[in-house]
Amino acid sequence: MRRLLVTGGAGFIGANFVHHWLQHHAGDRVVVLDALTYAGNRNNLDPVRQRPELHFVQADIADTALVESLLRDERLDTIVHFAAESHVDRSIHGPDTFVQTNVIGTHSLLKAARKVWLEEKAVAQHRFHHVSTDEVYGSLSATDPAFTETTPYAPNSPYSATKAASDHLVRAYHHTYGLNVTTSNCSNNYGPYHFPEKLIPLMIVNLLQGKPLPVYGDGQNIRDWLHVSDHCRGIELVINNGVAGQVYNIGGGAEATNLTLINSMCSIVDAHFARDSALKSRFPNAPAAHGKPSTSLITYVKDRPGHDRRYAIDCRKIENELGYRAQTTLDTGLRATFAWYLANETWWRAVMDGSYRECISQQY
Ligand SMILES: NC(=O)c1ccc[n+]([C@@H]2O[C@H](COP(=O)([O-])OP(=O)(O)OC[C@H]3O[C@@H](n4cnc5c(N)ncnc54)[C@H](O)[C@@H]3O)[C@@H](O)[C@H]2O)c1
């Protein structure tokens, strides 16, 4: 039985992870620590809200004293660290909060873990798992081999630079102090509870509302898409069986250009509207409600400064050593994600509040 502290557990991936963990590890204690920034939403935990194992604490990861007391009082033995400022565009407009949360905040958590686990020896065994990104490796050309765990770091945005810094701190706490750490670097996630400023959910809500689909530059940037359920299983494998001090890449094996992805989503939406006439009255502003192709909403916008061209993940290490396999194809995952947003209109309408609208209007 584990006793987990899940930081950022009210965010997109963190909440999916908490659902996954409680579904597969009934009886484990799960303490969620989340500051509930614009991206955090307690409603993301609704499906598990009644579970007695779950305890929610609204706090900043940089509150070292509070984290120390939680680790001690709850006898927590595992930290799964998702909390971060996570949106590249926001990091371009305001990098300071990224340095504060991703670097200082991660260091604060490491200090608390070192104090309680190594100095006070409060638990017999511990594990600090750090969730990071493939963006720390920089950008690839069309023909470069995919990122491996030994690819040199070359972060290009303030977001990826702060994630890279946090990865180095986690590594250093293992090598210097002997903290039992693992790190996973993953590709672009998508799925339920994805905040609708990121590409896939933004496309879905805009398609339904008949709003432009902003495409950066020529739309040829390539990402490797990872369904969040596969990511959660990958993290679970690393926590349970990963070797201390090791880094594992987690990918979806689904490279696609942004334009291909958007065209696929448009086809899925058009097919849904053609099959289900009730959607036409639910979303009268969608082009598909009037028999027009959803692709008519595609609008090219000025490219993001320093926009990385291609990310691709080589995840043979986690496959060979821990038995990981991505189970969700891009087509299946996109269909399931669209179906989730259709079934959860109340959720996405509620999160699209003032701060969200302000951010979107700044960016596009
Ligand atoms: N989404 C992706 O495609 C992706 C890809 C690679 C890596 N990651 C990493 O996965 C992690 C989770 O990403 P996400 O997409 O779920 O992000 P998210 O923005 O949806 O969630 C982040 C959560 O962290 C919380 N948080 C932010 N600052 C905090 C602070 N100072 N103290 C406590 N909580 C704080 C927010 O309230 C939010 O609930 C991040 O570390 C991110 O870098 C994400």
Coordinates of C-alpha atoms and ligand atoms in Angstrom, one line a residue:
M1 CA 0.0 0.0 0.0
R2 CA 1.3 3.4 -0.9
R3 CA 0.5 6.8 0.6
L4 CA 0.8 9.4 -2.1
L5 CA 1.1 13.2 -2.3
V6 CA 0.0 14.2 -5.8
T7 CA 0.9 17.8 -6.6
G8 CA -1.1 19.5 -9.3
G9 CA -3.7 16.8 -8.9
A10 CA -6.6 19.1 -9.8
G11 CA -5.0 19.9 -13.2
F12 CA -5.5 18.0 -16.5
I13 CA -3.0 15.1 -16.2
G14 CA -2.9 15.1 -12.4
A15 CA -6.7 14.6 -12.1
N16 CA -6.6 11.8 -14.7
F17 CA -3.8 10.2 -12.7
V18 CA -5.7 10.5 -9.4
H19 CA -8.8 8.8 -11.0
H20 CA -6.5 6.1 -12.5
W21 CA -4.7 5.5 -9.2
L22 CA -7.9 5.2 -7.1
Q23 CA -9.4 2.9 -9.6
H24 CA -6.5 0.5 -9.6
H25 CA -5.2 0.9 -6.0
A26 CA -8.2 1.0 -3.8
G27 CA -7.2 1.7 -0.2
D28 CA -4.1 3.7 -1.0
R29 CA -4.1 7.1 0.6
V30 CA -4.0 9.9 -2.0
V31 CA -3.4 13.5 -0.8
V32 CA -3.8 16.0 -3.6
L33 CA -2.0 19.3 -3.1
D34 CA -3.0 22.0 -5.7
A35 CA -2.9 25.8 -5.6
L36 CA -5.9 25.9 -7.9
T37 CA -4.4 28.4 -10.3
Y38 CA -6.4 29.2 -13.5
A39 CA -5.6 25.7 -14.8
G40 CA -6.6 23.8 -11.6
N41 CA -10.2 22.9 -11.0
R42 CA -11.5 20.9 -8.1
N43 CA -14.4 19.7 -10.3
N44 CA -11.8 17.6 -12.2
L45 CA -11.8 15.4 -9.1
D46 CA -15.6 15.0 -9.1
P47 CA -15.7 11.3 -10.1
V48 CA -13.6 10.4 -7.0
R49 CA -14.7 13.2 -4.6
Q50 CA -16.5 10.8 -2.3
R51 CA -13.6 8.3 -2.0
P52 CA -12.5 8.2 1.7
E53 CA -8.9 7.7 0.6
L54 CA -8.8 11.1 -1.0
H55 CA -7.8 14.3 0.8
F56 CA -7.6 17.6 -1.0
V57 CA -5.4 20.5 0.2
Q58 CA -5.4 23.8 -1.5
A59 CA -1.8 25.1 -1.2
D60 CA 1.3 26.2 -3.1
I61 CA 4.1 23.6 -3.6
A62 CA 6.5 26.3 -2.5
D63 CA 5.1 26.2 1.1
T64 CA 7.9 24.0 2.4
A65 CA 6.6 23.9 6.0
L66 CA 3.1 22.8 5.0
V67 CA 4.5 20.0 2.7
E68 CA 6.8 18.8 5.5
S69 CA 3.8 18.5 7.9
L70 CA 1.8 16.7 5.3
L71 CA 4.6 14.2 4.6
R72 CA 5.0 13.7 8.4
D73 CA 1.4 13.8 9.6
E74 CA 0.0 11.7 6.8
R75 CA 3.1 9.4 6.7
L76 CA 3.3 9.8 2.9
D77 CA 5.9 7.7 1.1
T78 CA 5.4 8.8 -2.5
I79 CA 5.3 12.2 -4.2
V80 CA 4.0 12.4 -7.8
H81 CA 4.9 15.8 -8.9
F82 CA 2.7 17.3 -11.6
A83 CA 2.2 20.8 -10.3
A84 CA 3.6 23.3 -12.8
E85 CA 2.9 26.3 -15.0
S86 CA 2.4 24.3 -18.2
H87 CA 1.4 26.5 -21.1
V88 CA 4.2 27.6 -23.5
D89 CA 2.3 30.6 -24.7
R90 CA 1.8 31.9 -21.2
S91 CA 5.5 31.4 -20.5
I92 CA 6.3 33.7 -23.4
H93 CA 4.0 36.5 -22.0
G94 CA 5.0 36.1 -18.4
P95 CA 8.0 33.8 -17.5
D96 CA 8.3 34.8 -13.8
T97 CA 5.5 32.5 -12.5
F98 CA 7.1 29.7 -14.4
V99 CA 10.4 30.2 -12.6
Q100 CA 8.6 30.5 -9.3
T101 CA 6.5 27.4 -9.6
N102 CA 8.5 25.1 -11.8
V103 CA 12.0 25.8 -10.4
I104 CA 11.6 27.3 -6.9
G105 CA 8.4 25.3 -6.2
T106 CA 10.0 22.0 -7.3
H107 CA 13.1 22.8 -5.2
S108 CA 10.9 23.5 -2.2
L109 CA 9.2 20.0 -2.6
L110 CA 12.7 18.4 -2.8
K111 CA 13.8 20.1 0.3
A112 CA 10.7 19.0 2.2
A113 CA 11.2 15.4 1.0
R114 CA 14.9 15.4 2.0
K115 CA 14.1 16.7 5.4
V116 CA 11.3 14.3 6.3
W117 CA 12.4 11.2 4.4
L118 CA 16.2 11.4 4.6
E119 CA 16.9 13.4 7.8
E120 CA 14.0 12.4 10.0
K121 CA 13.6 8.9 8.4
A122 CA 9.8 9.2 8.8
V123 CA 9.1 6.3 6.4
A124 CA 11.0 3.1 5.6
Q125 CA 10.9 3.6 1.8
H126 CA 10.1 6.5 -0.4
R127 CA 9.8 7.6 -4.0
F128 CA 9.8 11.1 -5.5
H129 CA 8.5 10.9 -9.1
H130 CA 8.9 14.0 -11.2
V131 CA 6.7 14.5 -14.3
S132 CA 8.4 16.4 -17.1
T133 CA 8.3 17.1 -20.8
D134 CA 10.0 16.1 -24.0
E135 CA 10.3 19.9 -24.7
V136 CA 13.5 19.9 -22.6
Y137 CA 15.3 18.2 -25.5
G138 CA 14.6 21.1 -27.9
S139 CA 13.5 20.7 -31.5
L140 CA 14.1 18.1 -34.2
S141 CA 14.2 18.3 -38.0
A142 CA 12.0 16.1 -40.0
T143 CA 14.7 13.4 -40.4
D144 CA 16.4 13.6 -36.9
P145 CA 16.0 10.5 -34.8
A146 CA 13.5 10.7 -31.9
F147 CA 14.5 12.0 -28.4
T148 CA 16.0 9.3 -26.1
E149 CA 16.8 9.7 -22.4
T150 CA 20.4 10.7 -23.3
T151 CA 19.5 13.4 -25.8
P152 CA 21.3 16.6 -24.6
Y153 CA 19.0 19.2 -23.1
A154 CA 18.3 22.2 -25.3
P155 CA 15.1 23.9 -24.1
N156 CA 13.9 26.8 -26.3
S157 CA 11.0 28.4 -24.4
P158 CA 10.8 29.8 -20.9
Y159 CA 8.4 26.9 -20.1
S160 CA 10.8 24.2 -21.2
A161 CA 13.8 26.0 -19.7
T162 CA 12.1 25.9 -16.2
K163 CA 11.1 22.3 -16.6
A164 CA 14.7 21.5 -17.6
A165 CA 16.0 23.3 -14.5
S166 CA 13.6 21.3 -12.3
D167 CA 14.7 18.0 -14.0
H168 CA 18.3 18.9 -13.1
L169 CA 17.4 19.7 -9.4
V170 CA 15.6 16.3 -9.1
R171 CA 18.7 14.5 -10.6
A172 CA 21.0 16.4 -8.2
Y173 CA 18.9 15.5 -5.1
H174 CA 19.4 11.8 -6.0
H175 CA 23.1 12.1 -6.7
T176 CA 24.0 14.4 -3.9
Y177 CA 21.6 13.4 -1.1
G178 CA 20.5 9.9 -2.1
L179 CA 16.8 10.9 -2.6
N180 CA 14.9 8.0 -4.3
V181 CA 13.8 9.8 -7.5
T182 CA 12.5 8.9 -10.9
T183 CA 11.7 11.3 -13.8
S184 CA 9.5 10.8 -16.8
N185 CA 9.6 13.0 -19.9
C186 CA 6.5 12.7 -22.0
S187 CA 5.1 14.1 -25.3
N188 CA 1.9 16.1 -25.8
N189 CA -1.0 14.7 -23.8
Y190 CA -4.7 14.9 -24.7
G191 CA -7.9 13.5 -23.3
P192 CA -10.6 14.4 -20.7
Y193 CA -10.3 17.5 -18.5
H194 CA -7.8 19.1 -20.8
F195 CA -8.0 22.9 -20.2
P196 CA -9.4 24.4 -23.4
E197 CA -6.5 26.7 -24.2
K198 CA -4.4 23.8 -25.5
L199 CA -4.6 22.7 -29.1
I200 CA -7.0 19.8 -29.1
P201 CA -9.7 21.0 -26.6
L202 CA -9.4 24.5 -28.1
M203 CA -10.2 23.0 -31.6
I204 CA -13.1 21.1 -30.2
V205 CA -14.8 24.0 -28.4
N206 CA -14.2 26.3 -31.3
L207 CA -15.5 23.8 -33.8
L208 CA -18.7 23.4 -31.8
Q209 CA -19.1 27.2 -31.4
G210 CA -18.3 28.1 -35.0
K211 CA -15.2 30.1 -33.9
P212 CA -11.9 30.3 -35.9
L213 CA -9.4 27.4 -35.5
P214 CA -6.1 29.3 -35.1
V215 CA -3.2 27.5 -36.8
Y216 CA 0.3 28.7 -36.0
G217 CA 2.5 29.4 -39.0
D218 CA 2.2 26.8 -41.8
G219 CA 0.7 24.2 -39.5
Q220 CA 3.5 21.8 -40.2
N221 CA 4.9 21.5 -36.6
I222 CA 5.0 17.9 -35.6
R223 CA 4.1 16.5 -32.2
D224 CA 3.9 13.0 -30.8
W225 CA 0.4 12.7 -29.3
L226 CA 0.0 10.7 -26.1
H227 CA -3.4 9.8 -24.7
V228 CA -3.5 10.8 -21.0
S229 CA -4.6 7.3 -20.0
D230 CA -1.5 5.8 -21.5
H231 CA 0.6 8.5 -19.8
C232 CA -1.0 7.6 -16.4
R233 CA -0.2 3.9 -16.9
G234 CA 3.4 4.8 -17.8
I235 CA 3.8 6.9 -14.7
E236 CA 2.3 4.1 -12.6
L237 CA 4.9 1.6 -14.1
V238 CA 7.7 4.0 -13.3
I239 CA 6.6 4.6 -9.7
N240 CA 6.1 0.9 -9.0
N241 CA 9.0 -0.6 -11.0
G242 CA 11.3 2.2 -12.2
V243 CA 14.9 2.3 -11.0
A244 CA 15.9 5.1 -8.6
G245 CA 17.8 7.9 -10.4
Q246 CA 16.5 6.8 -13.8
V247 CA 14.7 8.8 -16.5
Y248 CA 12.0 7.3 -18.7
N249 CA 10.6 8.8 -21.9
I250 CA 6.8 8.2 -22.4
G251 CA 5.3 8.6 -25.8
G252 CA 2.2 7.8 -27.7
G253 CA 3.9 6.6 -31.0
A254 CA 1.6 9.0 -32.9
E255 CA 3.4 11.7 -34.7
A256 CA 1.2 14.2 -36.6
T257 CA 1.5 17.7 -38.0
N258 CA -0.8 20.2 -36.3
L259 CA -2.7 20.6 -39.6
T260 CA -3.2 16.8 -40.0
L261 CA -4.5 16.7 -36.4
I262 CA -6.9 19.6 -37.0
N263 CA -8.1 18.1 -40.3
S264 CA -8.8 14.7 -38.5
M265 CA -10.7 16.5 -35.8
C266 CA -12.8 18.4 -38.4
S267 CA -13.7 15.1 -40.1
I268 CA -14.7 13.5 -36.8
V269 CA -16.9 16.5 -36.0
D270 CA -18.5 16.5 -39.5
A271 CA -19.3 12.8 -39.3
H272 CA -20.9 13.2 -35.8
F273 CA -23.1 16.0 -37.0
A274 CA -24.1 14.1 -40.1
R275 CA -25.1 11.1 -37.9
D276 CA -26.7 12.9 -35.0
S277 CA -29.2 15.7 -35.9
A278 CA -29.7 16.7 -32.3
L279 CA -26.2 18.2 -32.4
K280 CA -27.4 20.8 -35.0
S281 CA -29.8 22.4 -32.5
R282 CA -27.3 22.0 -29.6
F283 CA -24.5 23.8 -31.5
P284 CA -26.3 26.0 -34.2
N285 CA -23.1 28.0 -34.8
A286 CA -21.0 25.1 -35.9
P287 CA -20.5 25.0 -39.6
A288 CA -21.3 21.3 -39.5
A289 CA -24.8 22.2 -38.3
H290 CA -25.4 23.8 -41.7
G291 CA -23.7 21.1 -43.8
K292 CA -20.5 23.2 -44.2
P293 CA -17.1 21.5 -43.7
S294 CA -15.6 22.3 -40.3
T295 CA -12.3 23.0 -42.1
S296 CA -13.8 26.3 -43.2
L297 CA -12.9 27.6 -39.7
I298 CA -9.2 27.0 -40.2
T299 CA -7.4 30.4 -39.8
Y300 CA -3.6 30.8 -40.1
V301 CA -2.1 33.1 -37.4
K302 CA 1.4 34.5 -36.8
D303 CA 3.7 31.8 -35.6
R304 CA 4.7 31.5 -31.9
P305 CA 8.1 33.0 -31.3
G306 CA 10.8 30.2 -31.2
H307 CA 8.2 27.6 -32.1
D308 CA 9.8 24.2 -32.0
R309 CA 9.4 22.4 -35.3
R310 CA 9.2 18.7 -34.2
Y311 CA 9.1 16.6 -31.1
A312 CA 9.3 12.8 -31.3
I313 CA 9.8 10.4 -28.4
D314 CA 11.8 7.2 -28.5
C315 CA 10.2 5.2 -25.6
R316 CA 12.0 1.9 -26.1
K317 CA 13.5 2.1 -22.6
I318 CA 10.2 2.1 -20.7
E319 CA 8.9 -0.5 -23.2
N320 CA 11.8 -2.9 -22.8
E321 CA 12.5 -2.4 -19.1
L322 CA 9.0 -1.9 -17.7
G323 CA 6.6 -3.4 -20.3
Y324 CA 5.0 -0.1 -21.3
R325 CA 2.9 0.0 -24.5
A326 CA 0.7 2.9 -25.7
Q327 CA -2.7 1.4 -26.1
T328 CA -4.7 4.3 -27.6
T329 CA -4.2 5.1 -31.3
L330 CA -4.5 8.8 -32.3
D331 CA -7.8 8.1 -34.2
T332 CA -9.4 6.3 -31.3
G333 CA -8.1 8.8 -28.8
L334 CA -9.4 11.8 -30.8
R335 CA -12.8 10.2 -31.2
A336 CA -13.0 9.4 -27.5
T337 CA -11.9 12.9 -26.6
F338 CA -14.5 14.6 -28.8
A339 CA -17.2 12.3 -27.3
W340 CA -16.0 13.4 -23.8
Y341 CA -16.3 17.1 -24.6
L342 CA -19.8 16.5 -26.1
A343 CA -20.8 14.7 -22.9
N344 CA -19.2 17.3 -20.6
E345 CA -20.4 20.6 -22.1
T346 CA -21.1 22.0 -18.5
W347 CA -17.5 21.3 -17.5
W348 CA -15.9 23.2 -20.4
R349 CA -18.3 26.1 -20.4
A350 CA -17.6 26.5 -16.6
V351 CA -13.8 26.6 -17.1
M352 CA -14.0 29.2 -19.9
D353 CA -14.2 32.1 -17.5
G354 CA -12.8 35.6 -17.6
S355 CA -9.1 34.8 -17.1
Y356 CA -9.3 32.1 -19.8
R357 CA -10.9 34.5 -22.3
E358 CA -8.3 37.2 -21.5
C359 CA -5.5 34.7 -22.2
I360 CA -6.9 33.5 -25.5
S361 CA -7.5 37.1 -26.8
Q362 CA -3.8 37.9 -25.9
Q363 CA -2.5 34.9 -27.7
Y364 CA -4.5 34.7 -30.9
Ligands
LIG1 N1 -0.1 18.6 -20.9 C1 0.9 18.1 -21.6 O1 0.8 17.8 -22.8 C2 2.2 17.8 -20.9 C3 3.3 17.2 -21.6 C4 4.5 17.0 -21.0 C5 4.6 17.2 -19.6 N2 3.6 17.8 -18.9 C6 3.8 18.1 -17.5 O2 2.8 17.4 -16.8 C7 2.5 18.2 -15.6 C8 1.0 18.4 -15.6 O3 0.6 19.1 -16.8 P1 -0.9 19.5 -17.1 O4 -1.1 19.6 -18.5 O5 -1.8 18.6 -16.3 O6 -1.0 21.0 -16.5 P2 -2.2 21.8 -15.9 O7 -1.8 23.2 -16.2 O8 -3.5 21.3 -16.4 O9 -2.2 21.5 -14.3 C9 -1.2 22.0 -13.5 C10 -1.8 22.0 -12.1 O10 -0.8 22.5 -11.2 C11 -1.4 23.4 -10.3 N3 -0.4 24.3 -9.8 C12 0.2 25.3 -10.6 N4 1.1 26.0 -9.8 C13 1.0 25.4 -8.6 C14 1.7 25.7 -7.4 N5 2.6 26.7 -7.3 N6 1.4 25.0 -6.3 C15 0.5 24.0 -6.4 N7 -0.2 23.7 -7.5 C16 0.1 24.4 -8.6 C17 -2.5 24.0 -11.1 O11 -3.5 24.6 -10.2 C18 -3.0 22.9 -11.9 O12 -4.0 22.1 -11.2 C19 3.3 19.5 -15.7 O13 4.4 19.3 -14.9 C20 3.7 19.6 -17.2 O14 4.9 20.2 -17.3 C21 2.4 18.1 -19.5

